[in-house]
CSV table of C-alpha atoms and ligand atoms in Angstrom, one decimal:
chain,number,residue,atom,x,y,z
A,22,UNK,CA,16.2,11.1,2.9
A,23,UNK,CA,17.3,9.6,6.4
A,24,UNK,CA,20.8,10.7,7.7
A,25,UNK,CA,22.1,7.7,9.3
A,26,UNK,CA,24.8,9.4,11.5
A,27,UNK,CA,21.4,10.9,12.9
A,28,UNK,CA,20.2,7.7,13.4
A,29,UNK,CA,22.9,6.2,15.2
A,30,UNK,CA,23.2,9.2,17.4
A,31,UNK,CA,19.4,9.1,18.5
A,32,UNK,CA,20.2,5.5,19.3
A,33,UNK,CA,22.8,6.1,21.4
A,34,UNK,CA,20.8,8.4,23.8
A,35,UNK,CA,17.9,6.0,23.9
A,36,UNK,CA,19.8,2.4,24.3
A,37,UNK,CA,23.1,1.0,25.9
A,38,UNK,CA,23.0,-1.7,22.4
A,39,UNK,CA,24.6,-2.3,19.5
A,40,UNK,CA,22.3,-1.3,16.9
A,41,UNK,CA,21.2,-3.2,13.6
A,42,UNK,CA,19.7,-1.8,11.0
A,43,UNK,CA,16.8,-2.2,9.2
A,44,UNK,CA,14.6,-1.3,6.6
A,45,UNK,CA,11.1,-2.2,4.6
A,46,UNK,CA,9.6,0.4,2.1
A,47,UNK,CA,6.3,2.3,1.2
A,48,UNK,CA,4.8,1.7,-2.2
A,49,UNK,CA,2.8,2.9,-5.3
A,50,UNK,CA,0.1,0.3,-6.6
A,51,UNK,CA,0.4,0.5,-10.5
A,52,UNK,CA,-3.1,-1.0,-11.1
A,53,UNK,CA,-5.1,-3.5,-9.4
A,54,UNK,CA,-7.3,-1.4,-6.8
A,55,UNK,CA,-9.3,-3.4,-4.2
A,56,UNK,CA,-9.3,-6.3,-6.0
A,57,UNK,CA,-6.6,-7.8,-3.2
A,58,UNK,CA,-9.2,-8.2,-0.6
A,59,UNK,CA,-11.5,-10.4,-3.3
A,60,UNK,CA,-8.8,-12.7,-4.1
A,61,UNK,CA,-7.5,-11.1,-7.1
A,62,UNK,CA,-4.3,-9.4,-8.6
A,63,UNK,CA,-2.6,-6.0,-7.9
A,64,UNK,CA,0.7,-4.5,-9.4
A,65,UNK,CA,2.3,-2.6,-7.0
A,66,UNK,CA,5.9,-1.4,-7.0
A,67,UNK,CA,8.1,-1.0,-3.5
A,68,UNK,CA,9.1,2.7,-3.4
A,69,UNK,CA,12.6,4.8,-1.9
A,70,UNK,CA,10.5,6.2,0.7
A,71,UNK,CA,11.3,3.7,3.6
A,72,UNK,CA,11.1,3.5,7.4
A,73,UNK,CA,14.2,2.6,9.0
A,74,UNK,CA,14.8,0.8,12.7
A,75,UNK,CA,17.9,0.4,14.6
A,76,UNK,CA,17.0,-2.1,17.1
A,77,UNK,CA,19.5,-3.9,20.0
A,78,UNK,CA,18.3,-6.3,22.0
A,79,UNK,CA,17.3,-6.1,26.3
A,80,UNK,CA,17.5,-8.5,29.0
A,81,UNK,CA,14.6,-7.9,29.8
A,82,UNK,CA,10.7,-8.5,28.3
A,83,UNK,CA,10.1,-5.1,27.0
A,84,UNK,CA,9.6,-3.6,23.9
A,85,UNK,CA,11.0,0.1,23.7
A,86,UNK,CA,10.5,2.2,21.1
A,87,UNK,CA,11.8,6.0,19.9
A,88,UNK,CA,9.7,7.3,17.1
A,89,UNK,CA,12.2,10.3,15.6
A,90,UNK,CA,9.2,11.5,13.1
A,91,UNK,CA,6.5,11.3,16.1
A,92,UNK,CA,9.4,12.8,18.9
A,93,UNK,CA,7.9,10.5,21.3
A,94,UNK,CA,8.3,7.1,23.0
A,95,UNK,CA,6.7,4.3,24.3
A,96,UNK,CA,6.7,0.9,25.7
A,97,UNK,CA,5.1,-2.5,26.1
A,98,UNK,CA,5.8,-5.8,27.5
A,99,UNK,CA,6.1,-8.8,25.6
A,100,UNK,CA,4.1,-10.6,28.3
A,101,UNK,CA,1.3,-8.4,28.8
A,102,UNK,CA,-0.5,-7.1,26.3
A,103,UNK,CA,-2.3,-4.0,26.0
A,104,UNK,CA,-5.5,-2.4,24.6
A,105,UNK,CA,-6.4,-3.0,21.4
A,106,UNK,CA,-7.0,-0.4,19.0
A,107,UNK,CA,-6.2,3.2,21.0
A,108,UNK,CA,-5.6,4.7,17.5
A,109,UNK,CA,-1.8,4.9,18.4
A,110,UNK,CA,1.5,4.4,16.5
A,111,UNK,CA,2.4,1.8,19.0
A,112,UNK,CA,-0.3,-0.2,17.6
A,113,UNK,CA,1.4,-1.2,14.7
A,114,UNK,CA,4.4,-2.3,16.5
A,115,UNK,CA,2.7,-4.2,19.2
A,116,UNK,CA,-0.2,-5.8,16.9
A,117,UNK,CA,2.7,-7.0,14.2
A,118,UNK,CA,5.0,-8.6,17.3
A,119,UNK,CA,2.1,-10.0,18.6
A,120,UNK,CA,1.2,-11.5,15.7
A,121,UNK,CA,4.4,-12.8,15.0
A,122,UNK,CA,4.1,-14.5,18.5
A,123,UNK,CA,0.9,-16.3,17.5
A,124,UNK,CA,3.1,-17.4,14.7
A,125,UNK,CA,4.8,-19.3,17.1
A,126,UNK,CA,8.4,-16.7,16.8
A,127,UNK,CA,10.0,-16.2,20.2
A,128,UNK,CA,10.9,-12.2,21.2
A,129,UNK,CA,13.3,-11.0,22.3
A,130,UNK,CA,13.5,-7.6,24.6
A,131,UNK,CA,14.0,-5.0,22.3
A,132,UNK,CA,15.3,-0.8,22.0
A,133,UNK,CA,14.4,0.6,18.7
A,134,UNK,CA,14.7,3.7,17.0
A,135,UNK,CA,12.0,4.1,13.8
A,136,UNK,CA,12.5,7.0,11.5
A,137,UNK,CA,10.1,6.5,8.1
A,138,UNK,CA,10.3,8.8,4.4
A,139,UNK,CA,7.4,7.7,3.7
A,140,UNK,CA,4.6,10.4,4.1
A,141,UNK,CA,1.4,9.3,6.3
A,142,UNK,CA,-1.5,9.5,5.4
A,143,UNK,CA,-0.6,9.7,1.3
A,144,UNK,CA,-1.5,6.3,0.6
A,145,UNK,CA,1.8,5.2,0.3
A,146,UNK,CA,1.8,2.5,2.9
A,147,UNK,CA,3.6,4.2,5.5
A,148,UNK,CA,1.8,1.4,8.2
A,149,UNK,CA,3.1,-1.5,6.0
A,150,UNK,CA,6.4,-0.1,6.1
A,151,UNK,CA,6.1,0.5,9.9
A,152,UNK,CA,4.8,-3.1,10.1
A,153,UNK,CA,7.3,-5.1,8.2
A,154,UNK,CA,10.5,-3.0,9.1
A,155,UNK,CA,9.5,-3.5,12.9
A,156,UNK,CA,8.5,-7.1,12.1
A,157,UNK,CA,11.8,-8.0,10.6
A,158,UNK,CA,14.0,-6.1,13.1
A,159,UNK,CA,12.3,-8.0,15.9
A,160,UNK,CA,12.5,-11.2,14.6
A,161,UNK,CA,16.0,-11.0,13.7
A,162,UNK,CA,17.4,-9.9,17.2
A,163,UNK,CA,15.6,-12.4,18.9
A,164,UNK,CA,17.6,-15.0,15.8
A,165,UNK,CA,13.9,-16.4,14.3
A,166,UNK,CA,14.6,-16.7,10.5
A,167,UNK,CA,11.2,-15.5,9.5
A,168,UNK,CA,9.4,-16.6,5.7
A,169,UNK,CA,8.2,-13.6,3.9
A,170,UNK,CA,5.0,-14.0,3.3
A,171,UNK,CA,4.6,-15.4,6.8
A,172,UNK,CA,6.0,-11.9,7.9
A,173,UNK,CA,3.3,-9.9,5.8
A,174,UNK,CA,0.7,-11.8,7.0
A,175,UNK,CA,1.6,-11.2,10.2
A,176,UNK,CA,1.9,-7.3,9.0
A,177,UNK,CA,-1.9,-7.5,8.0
A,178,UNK,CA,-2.8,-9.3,10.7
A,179,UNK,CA,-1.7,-6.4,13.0
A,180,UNK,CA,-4.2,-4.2,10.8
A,181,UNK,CA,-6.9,-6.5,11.5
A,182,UNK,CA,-6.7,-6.9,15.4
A,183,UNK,CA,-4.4,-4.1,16.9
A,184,UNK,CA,-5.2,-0.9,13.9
A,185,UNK,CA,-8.7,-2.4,13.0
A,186,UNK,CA,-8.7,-2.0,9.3
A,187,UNK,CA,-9.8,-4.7,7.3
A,188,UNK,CA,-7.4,-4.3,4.4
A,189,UNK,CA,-6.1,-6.8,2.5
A,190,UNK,CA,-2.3,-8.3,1.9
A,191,UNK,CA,-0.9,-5.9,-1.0
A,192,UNK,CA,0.5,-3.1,0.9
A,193,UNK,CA,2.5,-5.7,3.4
A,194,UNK,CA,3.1,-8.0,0.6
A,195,UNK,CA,4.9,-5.8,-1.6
A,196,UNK,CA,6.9,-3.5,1.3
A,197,UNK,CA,8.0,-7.6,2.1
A,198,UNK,CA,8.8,-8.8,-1.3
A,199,UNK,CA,9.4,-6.1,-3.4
A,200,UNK,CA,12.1,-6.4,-5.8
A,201,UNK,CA,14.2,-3.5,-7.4
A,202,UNK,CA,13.8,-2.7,-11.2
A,203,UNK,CA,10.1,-4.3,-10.6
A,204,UNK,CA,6.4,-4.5,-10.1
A,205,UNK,CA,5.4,-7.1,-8.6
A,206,UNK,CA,2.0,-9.3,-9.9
A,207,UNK,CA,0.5,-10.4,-6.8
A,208,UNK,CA,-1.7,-13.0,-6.7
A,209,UNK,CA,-3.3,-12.5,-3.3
A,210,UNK,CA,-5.2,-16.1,-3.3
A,211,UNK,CA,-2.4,-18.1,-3.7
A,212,UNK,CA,0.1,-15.5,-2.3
A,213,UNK,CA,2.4,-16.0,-4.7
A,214,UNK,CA,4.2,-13.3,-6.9
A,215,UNK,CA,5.9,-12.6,-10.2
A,216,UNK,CA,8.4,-9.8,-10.7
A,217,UNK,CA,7.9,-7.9,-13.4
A,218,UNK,CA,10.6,-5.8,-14.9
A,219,UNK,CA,9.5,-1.4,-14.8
A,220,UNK,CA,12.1,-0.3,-17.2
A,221,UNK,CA,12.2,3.6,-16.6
A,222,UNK,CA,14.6,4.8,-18.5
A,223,UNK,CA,12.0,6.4,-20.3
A,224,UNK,CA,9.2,6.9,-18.7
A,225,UNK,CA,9.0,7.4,-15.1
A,226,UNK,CA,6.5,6.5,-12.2
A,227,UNK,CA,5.5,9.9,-10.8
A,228,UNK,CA,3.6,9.7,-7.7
A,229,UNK,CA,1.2,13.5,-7.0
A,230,UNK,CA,0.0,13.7,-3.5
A,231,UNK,CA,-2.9,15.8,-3.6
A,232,UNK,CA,-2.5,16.6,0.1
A,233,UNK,CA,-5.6,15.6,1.4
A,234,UNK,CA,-7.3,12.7,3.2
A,235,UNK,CA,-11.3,12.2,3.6
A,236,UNK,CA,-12.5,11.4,6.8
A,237,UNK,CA,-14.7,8.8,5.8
A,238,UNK,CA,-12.0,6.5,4.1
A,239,UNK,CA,-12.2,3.8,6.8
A,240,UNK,CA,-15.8,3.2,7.2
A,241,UNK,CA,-16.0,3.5,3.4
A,242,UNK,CA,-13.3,0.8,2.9
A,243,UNK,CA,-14.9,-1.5,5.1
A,244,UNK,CA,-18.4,-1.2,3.4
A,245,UNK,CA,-16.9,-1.9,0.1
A,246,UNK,CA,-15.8,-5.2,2.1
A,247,UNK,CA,-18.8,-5.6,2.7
A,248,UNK,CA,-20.4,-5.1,-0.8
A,249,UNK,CA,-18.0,-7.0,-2.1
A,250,UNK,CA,-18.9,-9.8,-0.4
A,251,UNK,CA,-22.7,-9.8,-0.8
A,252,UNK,CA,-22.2,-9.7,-4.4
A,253,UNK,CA,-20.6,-12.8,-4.2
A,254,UNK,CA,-23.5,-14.2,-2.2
A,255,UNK,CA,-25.9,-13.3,-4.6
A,256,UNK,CA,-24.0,-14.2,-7.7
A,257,UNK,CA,-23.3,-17.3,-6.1
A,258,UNK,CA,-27.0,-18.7,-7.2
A,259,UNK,CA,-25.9,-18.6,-10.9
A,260,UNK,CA,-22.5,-19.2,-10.3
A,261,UNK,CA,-22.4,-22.0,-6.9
A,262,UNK,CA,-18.3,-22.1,-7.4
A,263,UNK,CA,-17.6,-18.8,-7.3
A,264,UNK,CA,-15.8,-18.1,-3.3
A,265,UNK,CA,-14.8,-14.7,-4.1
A,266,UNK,CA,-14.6,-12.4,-6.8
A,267,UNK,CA,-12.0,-13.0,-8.5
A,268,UNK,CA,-13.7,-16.2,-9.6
A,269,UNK,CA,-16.3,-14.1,-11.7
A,270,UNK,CA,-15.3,-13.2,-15.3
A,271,UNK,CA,-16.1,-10.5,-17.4
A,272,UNK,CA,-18.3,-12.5,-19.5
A,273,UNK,CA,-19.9,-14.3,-16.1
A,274,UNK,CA,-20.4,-10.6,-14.9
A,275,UNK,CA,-22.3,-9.3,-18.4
A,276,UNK,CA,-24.5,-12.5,-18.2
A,277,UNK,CA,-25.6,-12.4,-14.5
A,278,UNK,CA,-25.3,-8.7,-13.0
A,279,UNK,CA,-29.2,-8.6,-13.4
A,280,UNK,CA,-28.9,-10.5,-10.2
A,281,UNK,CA,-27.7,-7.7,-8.2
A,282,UNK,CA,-28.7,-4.1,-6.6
A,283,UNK,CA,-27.5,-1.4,-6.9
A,284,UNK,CA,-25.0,-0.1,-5.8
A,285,UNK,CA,-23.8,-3.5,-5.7
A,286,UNK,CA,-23.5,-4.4,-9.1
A,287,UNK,CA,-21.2,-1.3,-9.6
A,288,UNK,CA,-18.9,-2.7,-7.0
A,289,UNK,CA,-18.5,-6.1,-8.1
A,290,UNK,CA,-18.4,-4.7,-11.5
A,291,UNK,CA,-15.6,-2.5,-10.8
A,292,UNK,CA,-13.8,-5.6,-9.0
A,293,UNK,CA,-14.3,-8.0,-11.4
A,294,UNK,CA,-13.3,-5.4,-15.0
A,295,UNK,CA,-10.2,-4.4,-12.5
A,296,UNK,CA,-8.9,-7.4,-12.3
A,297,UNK,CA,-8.7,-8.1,-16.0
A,298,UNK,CA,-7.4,-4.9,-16.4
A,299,UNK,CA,-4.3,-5.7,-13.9
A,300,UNK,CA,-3.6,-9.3,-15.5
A,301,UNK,CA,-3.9,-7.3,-19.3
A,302,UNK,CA,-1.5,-4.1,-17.6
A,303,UNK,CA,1.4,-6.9,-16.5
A,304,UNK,CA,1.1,-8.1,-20.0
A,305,UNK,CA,1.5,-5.2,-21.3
A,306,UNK,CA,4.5,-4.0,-19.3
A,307,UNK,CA,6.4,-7.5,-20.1
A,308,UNK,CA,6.0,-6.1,-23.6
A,309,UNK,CA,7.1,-2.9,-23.0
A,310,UNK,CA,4.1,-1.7,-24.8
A,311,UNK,CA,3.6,1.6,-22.2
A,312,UNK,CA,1.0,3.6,-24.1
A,313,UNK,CA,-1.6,0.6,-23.4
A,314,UNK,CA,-0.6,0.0,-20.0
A,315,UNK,CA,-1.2,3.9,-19.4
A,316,UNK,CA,-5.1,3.3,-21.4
A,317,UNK,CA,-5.9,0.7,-18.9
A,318,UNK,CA,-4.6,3.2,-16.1
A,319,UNK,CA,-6.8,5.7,-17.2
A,320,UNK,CA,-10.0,3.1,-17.3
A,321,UNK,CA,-9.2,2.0,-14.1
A,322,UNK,CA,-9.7,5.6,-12.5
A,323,UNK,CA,-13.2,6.2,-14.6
A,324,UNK,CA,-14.1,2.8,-12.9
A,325,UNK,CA,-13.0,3.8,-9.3
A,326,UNK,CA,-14.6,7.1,-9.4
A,327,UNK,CA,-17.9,5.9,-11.3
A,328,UNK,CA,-17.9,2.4,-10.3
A,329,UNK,CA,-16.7,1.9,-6.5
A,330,UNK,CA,-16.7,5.8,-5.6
A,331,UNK,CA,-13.8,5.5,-4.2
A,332,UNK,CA,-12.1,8.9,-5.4
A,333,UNK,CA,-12.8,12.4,-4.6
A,334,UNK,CA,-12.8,16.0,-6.1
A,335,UNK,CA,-9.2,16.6,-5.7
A,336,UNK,CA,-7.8,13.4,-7.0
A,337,UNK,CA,-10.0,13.6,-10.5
A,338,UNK,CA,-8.9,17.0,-10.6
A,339,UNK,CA,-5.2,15.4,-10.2
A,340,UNK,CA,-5.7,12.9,-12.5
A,341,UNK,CA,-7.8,15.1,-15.3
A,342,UNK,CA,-5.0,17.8,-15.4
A,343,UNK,CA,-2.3,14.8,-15.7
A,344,UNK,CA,-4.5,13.6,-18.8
A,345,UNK,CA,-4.0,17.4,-20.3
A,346,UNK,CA,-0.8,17.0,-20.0
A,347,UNK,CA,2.0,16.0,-23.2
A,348,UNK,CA,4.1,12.9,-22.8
A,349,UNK,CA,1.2,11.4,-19.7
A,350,UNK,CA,0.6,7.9,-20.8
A,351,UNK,CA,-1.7,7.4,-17.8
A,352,UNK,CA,-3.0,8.5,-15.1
A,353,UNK,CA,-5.1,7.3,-12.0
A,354,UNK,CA,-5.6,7.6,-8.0
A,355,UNK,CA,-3.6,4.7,-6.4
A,356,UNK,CA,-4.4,3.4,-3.1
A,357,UNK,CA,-7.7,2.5,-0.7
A,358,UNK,CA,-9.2,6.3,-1.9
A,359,UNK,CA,-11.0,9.5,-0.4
A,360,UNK,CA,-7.3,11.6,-1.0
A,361,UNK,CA,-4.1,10.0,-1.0
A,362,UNK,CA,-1.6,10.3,-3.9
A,363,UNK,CA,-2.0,9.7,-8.1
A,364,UNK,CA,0.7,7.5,-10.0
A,365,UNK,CA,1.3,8.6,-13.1
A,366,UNK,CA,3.6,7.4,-15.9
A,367,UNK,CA,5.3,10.4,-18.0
A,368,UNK,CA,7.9,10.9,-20.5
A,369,UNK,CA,11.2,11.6,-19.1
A,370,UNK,CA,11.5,14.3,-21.5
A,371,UNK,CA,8.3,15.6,-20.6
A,372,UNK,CA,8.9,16.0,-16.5
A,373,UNK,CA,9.5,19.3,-16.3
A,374,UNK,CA,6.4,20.5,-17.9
A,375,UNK,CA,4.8,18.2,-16.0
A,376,UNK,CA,5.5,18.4,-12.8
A,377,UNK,CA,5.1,22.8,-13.2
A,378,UNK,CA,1.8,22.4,-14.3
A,379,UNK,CA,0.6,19.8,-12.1
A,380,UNK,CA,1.8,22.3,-9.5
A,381,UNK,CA,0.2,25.0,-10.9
A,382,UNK,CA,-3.1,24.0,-12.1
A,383,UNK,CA,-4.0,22.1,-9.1
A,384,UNK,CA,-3.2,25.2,-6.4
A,385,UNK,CA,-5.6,27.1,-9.1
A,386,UNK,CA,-8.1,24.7,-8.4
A,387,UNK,CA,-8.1,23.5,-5.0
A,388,UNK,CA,-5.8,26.0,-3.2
A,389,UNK,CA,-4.0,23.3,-1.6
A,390,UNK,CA,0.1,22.9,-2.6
A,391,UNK,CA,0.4,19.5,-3.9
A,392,UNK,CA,3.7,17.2,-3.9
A,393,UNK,CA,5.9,15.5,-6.4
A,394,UNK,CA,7.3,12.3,-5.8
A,395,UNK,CA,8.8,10.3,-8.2
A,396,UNK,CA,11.0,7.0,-6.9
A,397,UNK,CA,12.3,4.1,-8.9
A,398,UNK,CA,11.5,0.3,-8.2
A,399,UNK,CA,13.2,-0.4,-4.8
A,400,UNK,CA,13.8,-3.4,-2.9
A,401,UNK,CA,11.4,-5.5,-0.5
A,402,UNK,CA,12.8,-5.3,3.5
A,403,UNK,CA,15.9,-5.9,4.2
A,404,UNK,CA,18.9,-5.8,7.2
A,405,UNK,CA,21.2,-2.9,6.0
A,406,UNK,CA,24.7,-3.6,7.0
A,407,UNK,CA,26.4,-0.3,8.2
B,510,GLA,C1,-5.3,-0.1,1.1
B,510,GLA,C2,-5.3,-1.6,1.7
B,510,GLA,C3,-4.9,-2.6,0.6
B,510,GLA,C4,-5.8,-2.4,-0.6
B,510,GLA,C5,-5.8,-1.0,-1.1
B,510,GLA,C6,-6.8,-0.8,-2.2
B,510,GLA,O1,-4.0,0.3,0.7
B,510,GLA,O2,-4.3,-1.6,2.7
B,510,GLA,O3,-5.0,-3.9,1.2
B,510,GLA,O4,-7.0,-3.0,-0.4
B,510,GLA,O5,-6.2,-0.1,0.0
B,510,GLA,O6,-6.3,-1.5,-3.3
């Protein structure tokens, strides 16, 4: 992973400081796909893939940055903002201390360093970790003890103005709060969360990166939004209480889905059977009862790819040659969709075979070489003291 001697030395060349350290990680969403942004529940689990900042802070009002993975730097200045959106890496940085301004925080002139694990463009959050590691290093130079959640809000926040994506809070949420040994049960109305414990001493979370990213995931994910949201409005005459989604049950759903066009009514129902599915999964993990958490895994895919049509060739291909497999309890694409990364939960004893013919059989079929990551339950952000 990162070589911290490395680290220190690139941040000697770039700054006169006294680095800190910090550190927030990726992460793999058990169950609970676009259900954040309508109010509902996720599962997600932080990841060892991590960005990493050594920050010191400047006399003066700017913000200088080193990317190690990009080999480039850059600059901004606390007092004068710049463009929105110019599809840059420093977008993240400036939108998140931005946003932590509106939030009323006071920075500091800052030098950092960032060097992330975590791939881009997988899936696996590598902009929330960007987000909250930055967020946190800034805040803490400049002495502003800064609330969690208040920290991934701020995190999305820089999504929705600087990076303009519309996503929801999961992805900053959990690289904020994750807790090690656990998923985490979001609830992303009331922004509260409960860990729950992953026991993986026998089954592992194994993460397959099919390698490939759709060009169309942004514009797609912001339709869904959109969807999402006129279902609501239309279910709304049966149902005036409803504000979001998550307010419609199954049985709601089944009686009043006449209501809606296609593809509409796919959407919502894909929203509203997910998020029964992620309250029934956490159950089911408290239990330790794996084999049905891994069932409703493998629902959840059918219902992204035939309901919200969200996946793509090479991810069922993923996620059908997982199901093939001995000692798979489940198998589904993780993630906003259109390429990215599978989670899967296997056997231990089975991880071998597993991970050779996931290998295999998917370069058979799409001629692309996929990756294997597998990562336990890490911690939420944090200062590391060196
Ligand atoms: C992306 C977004 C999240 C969430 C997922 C889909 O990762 O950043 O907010 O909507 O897609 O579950």
């Amino acid at each position: 992973m990162i070589d911290f001697a490395t680290l220190r030395k690139t941040f000697a060349e770039f700054s006169d400081g006294e680095p800190r350290f910090f550190r927030a990680p990726g992460r793999v969403n058990l169950i609970g796909e676009h259900t954040d942004y309508n109010d509902g529940f996720v599962l997600p689990v932080a990841i060892e893939h991590e960005t990493i900042v050594a920050i010191a802070a400047r006399a003066d009002r700017l913000i200088k940055i080193y990317s190690v993975n990009e080999n480039a730097a850059a600059q901004f200045d606390l007092d004068e903002p710049g463009a929105m959106r110019r599809g840059i890496w420093l977008d993240y940085v400036e939108g998140v201390a931005r946003a932590l301004m509106r939030r009323g925080v006071v920075l500091r002139g800052a030098d950092l360093v960032v060097e992330s694990s975590v791939p881009v463009g997988a899936g696996l959050s590598s902009s929330a970790a960007f987000e909250i590691s930055t967020g946190l290093a800034l805040s803490a130079i400049s002495g502003a003890e800064i609330d969690r959640i208040a920290l991934a809000l701020a995190g999305q926040e820089a999504e929705h103005t600087y990076v303009g994506a519309q996503v929801g809070i999961m992805d900053q949420f959990i690289s904020a709060l994750g807790k090690k040994d656990h998923a985490l049960l979001i609830d992303c109305r009331a922004l509260t969360a409960e860990n729950v414990p992953l026991d993986t001493s026998e089954i592992a979370v194994v993460i397959c990166d099919t390698r490939v990213k759709h060009a169309l995931a942004n514009s797609e994910y912001n339709t869904r939004r959109r969807e999402c949201e006129q279902g609501v409005a239309l279910l709304k005459k049966a149902l005036p209480a409803i504000t979001a989604l998550r307010d419609v049950s199954t049985e709601d759903f089944a009686e009043y889905q006449n209501l809606l066009p296609e593809p509409i009514r796919r959407r919502c129902r894909h929203v509203v059977t997910e998020n029964e599915r992620t309250l029934d999964a956490a159950r089911c993990l408290k239990n330790g009862d794996l084999a049905a958490m891994g069932e409703l895994m493998s629902r959840s895919h059918e219902s992204m790819r035939d309901d919200y049509e969200i996946s793509c060739r090479e991810l069922d291909i993923m996620v059908e040659i997982a199901d093939d497999c001995d000692g798979v309890l489940g198998a589904r694409m993780t993630g906003g969709g259109f390429g990215g990364c599978t989670v899967n939960l296997v056997e231990r004893s089975a991880l071998d075979r597993f991970r050779r013919k996931i290998m295999q059989e998917y370069q058979k079929a799409t001629q692309i070489e996929a990756a294997i990551y597998i990562s336990e339950a890490a911690d939420g952000a944090s200062e590391i003291k060196h």
